[in-house]
PDB file of C-alpha atoms in Angstrom:
ATOM      1  CA  UNK A 300      -1.300 -47.437  52.921  1.00  0.00           C
ATOM      2  CA  UNK A 301      -1.075 -50.930  51.457  1.00  0.00           C
ATOM      3  CA  UNK A 302      -4.787 -50.951  50.658  1.00  0.00           C
ATOM      4  CA  UNK A 303      -4.489 -47.504  49.071  1.00  0.00           C
ATOM      5  CA  UNK A 304      -1.576 -48.604  46.864  1.00  0.00           C
ATOM      6  CA  UNK A 305      -3.427 -51.748  45.808  1.00  0.00           C
ATOM      7  CA  UNK A 306      -6.586 -49.768  45.023  1.00  0.00           C
ATOM      8  CA  UNK A 307      -4.803 -46.990  43.133  1.00  0.00           C
ATOM      9  CA  UNK A 308      -2.703 -49.352  41.035  1.00  0.00           C
ATOM     10  CA  UNK A 309      -5.279 -52.123  40.690  1.00  0.00           C
ATOM     11  CA  UNK A 310      -2.824 -54.641  42.166  1.00  0.00           C
ATOM     12  CA  UNK A 311      -3.466 -57.767  44.158  1.00  0.00           C
ATOM     13  CA  UNK A 312      -1.474 -58.271  47.338  1.00  0.00           C
ATOM     14  CA  UNK A 313       0.608 -60.877  45.503  1.00  0.00           C
ATOM     15  CA  UNK A 314       1.559 -58.287  42.873  1.00  0.00           C
ATOM     16  CA  UNK A 315       2.756 -55.839  45.510  1.00  0.00           C
ATOM     17  CA  UNK A 316       4.640 -58.663  47.221  1.00  0.00           C
ATOM     18  CA  UNK A 317       6.374 -59.680  43.989  1.00  0.00           C
ATOM     19  CA  UNK A 318       7.283 -56.081  43.095  1.00  0.00           C
ATOM     20  CA  UNK A 319       8.627 -55.290  46.561  1.00  0.00           C
ATOM     21  CA  UNK A 320      10.318 -58.594  47.296  1.00  0.00           C
ATOM     22  CA  UNK A 321       8.293 -58.956  50.496  1.00  0.00           C
ATOM     23  CA  UNK A 322       6.173 -61.974  51.325  1.00  0.00           C
ATOM     24  CA  UNK A 323       2.420 -61.813  50.961  1.00  0.00           C
ATOM     25  CA  UNK A 324       2.080 -62.890  54.592  1.00  0.00           C
ATOM     26  CA  UNK A 325       4.226 -59.931  55.719  1.00  0.00           C
ATOM     27  CA  UNK A 326       2.192 -57.485  53.661  1.00  0.00           C
ATOM     28  CA  UNK A 327      -1.057 -59.051  54.852  1.00  0.00           C
ATOM     29  CA  UNK A 328      -0.033 -58.648  58.501  1.00  0.00           C
ATOM     30  CA  UNK A 329       0.905 -54.987  57.901  1.00  0.00           C
ATOM     31  CA  UNK A 330      -2.338 -54.387  56.010  1.00  0.00           C
ATOM     32  CA  UNK A 331      -4.425 -55.869  58.825  1.00  0.00           C
ATOM     33  CA  UNK A 332      -2.531 -53.834  61.427  1.00  0.00           C
ATOM     34  CA  UNK A 333      -0.877 -56.863  62.992  1.00  0.00           C
ATOM     35  CA  UNK A 334       2.466 -55.849  64.486  1.00  0.00           C
ATOM     36  CA  UNK A 335       3.808 -59.394  64.453  1.00  0.00           C
ATOM     37  CA  UNK A 336       6.996 -58.047  62.905  1.00  0.00           C
ATOM     38  CA  UNK A 337       8.296 -56.919  66.285  1.00  0.00           C
ATOM     39  CA  UNK A 338       7.466 -54.369  68.934  1.00  0.00           C
ATOM     40  CA  UNK A 339       8.785 -51.528  66.788  1.00  0.00           C
ATOM     41  CA  UNK A 340       7.002 -52.563  63.635  1.00  0.00           C
ATOM     42  CA  UNK A 341       8.523 -53.151  60.212  1.00  0.00           C
ATOM     43  CA  UNK A 342      12.252 -52.761  59.818  1.00  0.00           C
ATOM     44  CA  UNK A 343      13.595 -49.786  57.848  1.00  0.00           C
ATOM     45  CA  UNK A 344      14.934 -52.168  55.204  1.00  0.00           C
ATOM     46  CA  UNK A 345      11.500 -53.696  54.633  1.00  0.00           C
ATOM     47  CA  UNK A 346       9.869 -50.275  54.544  1.00  0.00           C
ATOM     48  CA  UNK A 347      12.360 -49.254  51.842  1.00  0.00           C
ATOM     49  CA  UNK A 348      11.535 -52.408  49.891  1.00  0.00           C
ATOM     50  CA  UNK A 349       7.840 -51.535  50.082  1.00  0.00           C
ATOM     51  CA  UNK A 350       8.518 -47.989  48.889  1.00  0.00           C
ATOM     52  CA  UNK A 351      10.560 -49.220  45.929  1.00  0.00           C
ATOM     53  CA  UNK A 352       8.055 -51.895  44.958  1.00  0.00           C
ATOM     54  CA  UNK A 353       5.040 -49.591  45.278  1.00  0.00           C
ATOM     55  CA  UNK A 354       6.653 -46.645  43.513  1.00  0.00           C
ATOM     56  CA  UNK A 355       6.380 -44.447  46.597  1.00  0.00           C
ATOM     57  CA  UNK A 356       8.942 -42.281  48.312  1.00  0.00           C
ATOM     58  CA  UNK A 357      10.676 -43.627  51.384  1.00  0.00           C
ATOM     59  CA  UNK A 358       9.328 -40.637  53.313  1.00  0.00           C
ATOM     60  CA  UNK A 359       5.710 -41.533  52.422  1.00  0.00           C
ATOM     61  CA  UNK A 360       6.109 -45.100  53.629  1.00  0.00           C
ATOM     62  CA  UNK A 361       8.006 -44.204  56.801  1.00  0.00           C
ATOM     63  CA  UNK A 362       5.413 -41.548  57.695  1.00  0.00           C
ATOM     64  CA  UNK A 363       2.532 -43.976  57.093  1.00  0.00           C
ATOM     65  CA  UNK A 364       4.262 -46.505  59.363  1.00  0.00           C
ATOM     66  CA  UNK A 365       4.673 -43.867  62.068  1.00  0.00           C
ATOM     67  CA  UNK A 366       8.445 -44.016  61.852  1.00  0.00           C
ATOM     68  CA  UNK A 367      11.127 -41.331  61.898  1.00  0.00           C
ATOM     69  CA  UNK A 368      11.721 -40.300  58.287  1.00  0.00           C
ATOM     70  CA  UNK A 369      15.384 -40.734  57.393  1.00  0.00           C
ATOM     71  CA  UNK A 370      17.012 -37.777  55.732  1.00  0.00           C
ATOM     72  CA  UNK A 371      19.370 -38.065  52.842  1.00  0.00           C
ATOM     73  CA  UNK A 372      23.088 -37.587  53.333  1.00  0.00           C
ATOM     74  CA  UNK A 373      25.070 -36.285  50.406  1.00  0.00           C
ATOM     75  CA  UNK A 374      28.409 -37.742  49.363  1.00  0.00           C
ATOM     76  CA  UNK A 375      30.408 -34.785  50.691  1.00  0.00           C
ATOM     77  CA  UNK A 376      28.772 -34.936  54.122  1.00  0.00           C
ATOM     78  CA  UNK A 377      29.395 -38.673  54.322  1.00  0.00           C
ATOM     79  CA  UNK A 378      33.031 -38.204  53.224  1.00  0.00           C
ATOM     80  CA  UNK A 379      33.609 -35.575  55.940  1.00  0.00           C
ATOM     81  CA  UNK A 380      32.035 -37.753  58.608  1.00  0.00           C
ATOM     82  CA  UNK A 381      34.061 -40.818  57.643  1.00  0.00           C
ATOM     83  CA  UNK A 382      37.264 -38.766  57.478  1.00  0.00           C
ATOM     84  CA  UNK A 383      36.723 -37.548  61.041  1.00  0.00           C
ATOM     85  CA  UNK A 384      35.639 -40.985  62.280  1.00  0.00           C
ATOM     86  CA  UNK A 385      38.673 -42.734  60.781  1.00  0.00           C
ATOM     87  CA  UNK A 386      40.999 -40.280  62.556  1.00  0.00           C
ATOM     88  CA  UNK A 387      39.697 -41.378  65.979  1.00  0.00           C
ATOM     89  CA  UNK A 388      41.253 -44.079  68.103  1.00  0.00           C
ATOM     90  CA  UNK A 389      39.307 -47.203  69.054  1.00  0.00           C
ATOM     91  CA  UNK A 390      37.991 -45.858  72.357  1.00  0.00           C
ATOM     92  CA  UNK A 391      36.708 -42.633  70.774  1.00  0.00           C
ATOM     93  CA  UNK A 392      35.050 -44.649  67.986  1.00  0.00           C
ATOM     94  CA  UNK A 393      33.220 -46.722  70.601  1.00  0.00           C
ATOM     95  CA  UNK A 394      32.031 -43.510  72.313  1.00  0.00           C
ATOM     96  CA  UNK A 395      30.764 -42.118  69.005  1.00  0.00           C
ATOM     97  CA  UNK A 396      28.992 -45.387  68.154  1.00  0.00           C
ATOM     98  CA  UNK A 397      27.375 -45.574  71.610  1.00  0.00           C
ATOM     99  CA  UNK A 398      26.246 -41.946  71.321  1.00  0.00           C
ATOM    100  CA  UNK A 399      24.783 -42.510  67.872  1.00  0.00           C
ATOM    101  CA  UNK A 400      23.018 -45.673  69.044  1.00  0.00           C
ATOM    102  CA  UNK A 401      21.500 -43.790  71.990  1.00  0.00           C
ATOM    103  CA  UNK A 402      20.318 -41.042  69.641  1.00  0.00           C
ATOM    104  CA  UNK A 403      18.775 -43.621  67.330  1.00  0.00           C
ATOM    105  CA  UNK A 404      16.961 -45.322  70.220  1.00  0.00           C
ATOM    106  CA  UNK A 405      15.657 -41.944  71.409  1.00  0.00           C
ATOM    107  CA  UNK A 406      14.288 -41.225  67.939  1.00  0.00           C
ATOM    108  CA  UNK A 407      12.590 -44.617  67.820  1.00  0.00           C
ATOM    109  CA  UNK A 408      10.961 -44.093  71.194  1.00  0.00           C
ATOM    110  CA  UNK A 409       9.554 -40.692  70.244  1.00  0.00           C
ATOM    111  CA  UNK A 410       8.151 -41.732  66.875  1.00  0.00           C
TER     112      UNK A 410
END
């Protein structure tokens, strides 16, 4: 994907790095297929930075990286979730957080 973006836009790796706020060494390692960024690959935050800097959608970048594509949450859905979460006591909040973490780990392992 990085090579494609550079070719399509006529950018050097340093240009993509500057536009995305990522280091050239990070982009070079991704471009060469080196997974030195960790066993799970690039972090979601860095993938978002790449999308923004390259003018791509987050979904395009996440798919190219072989990652679960995050879905948008609208303000109303987030408000409802937070309202319910805030009404829980500390123990129930910990259960919800543990459940959500387990779900997130399951998604990572299947993508």
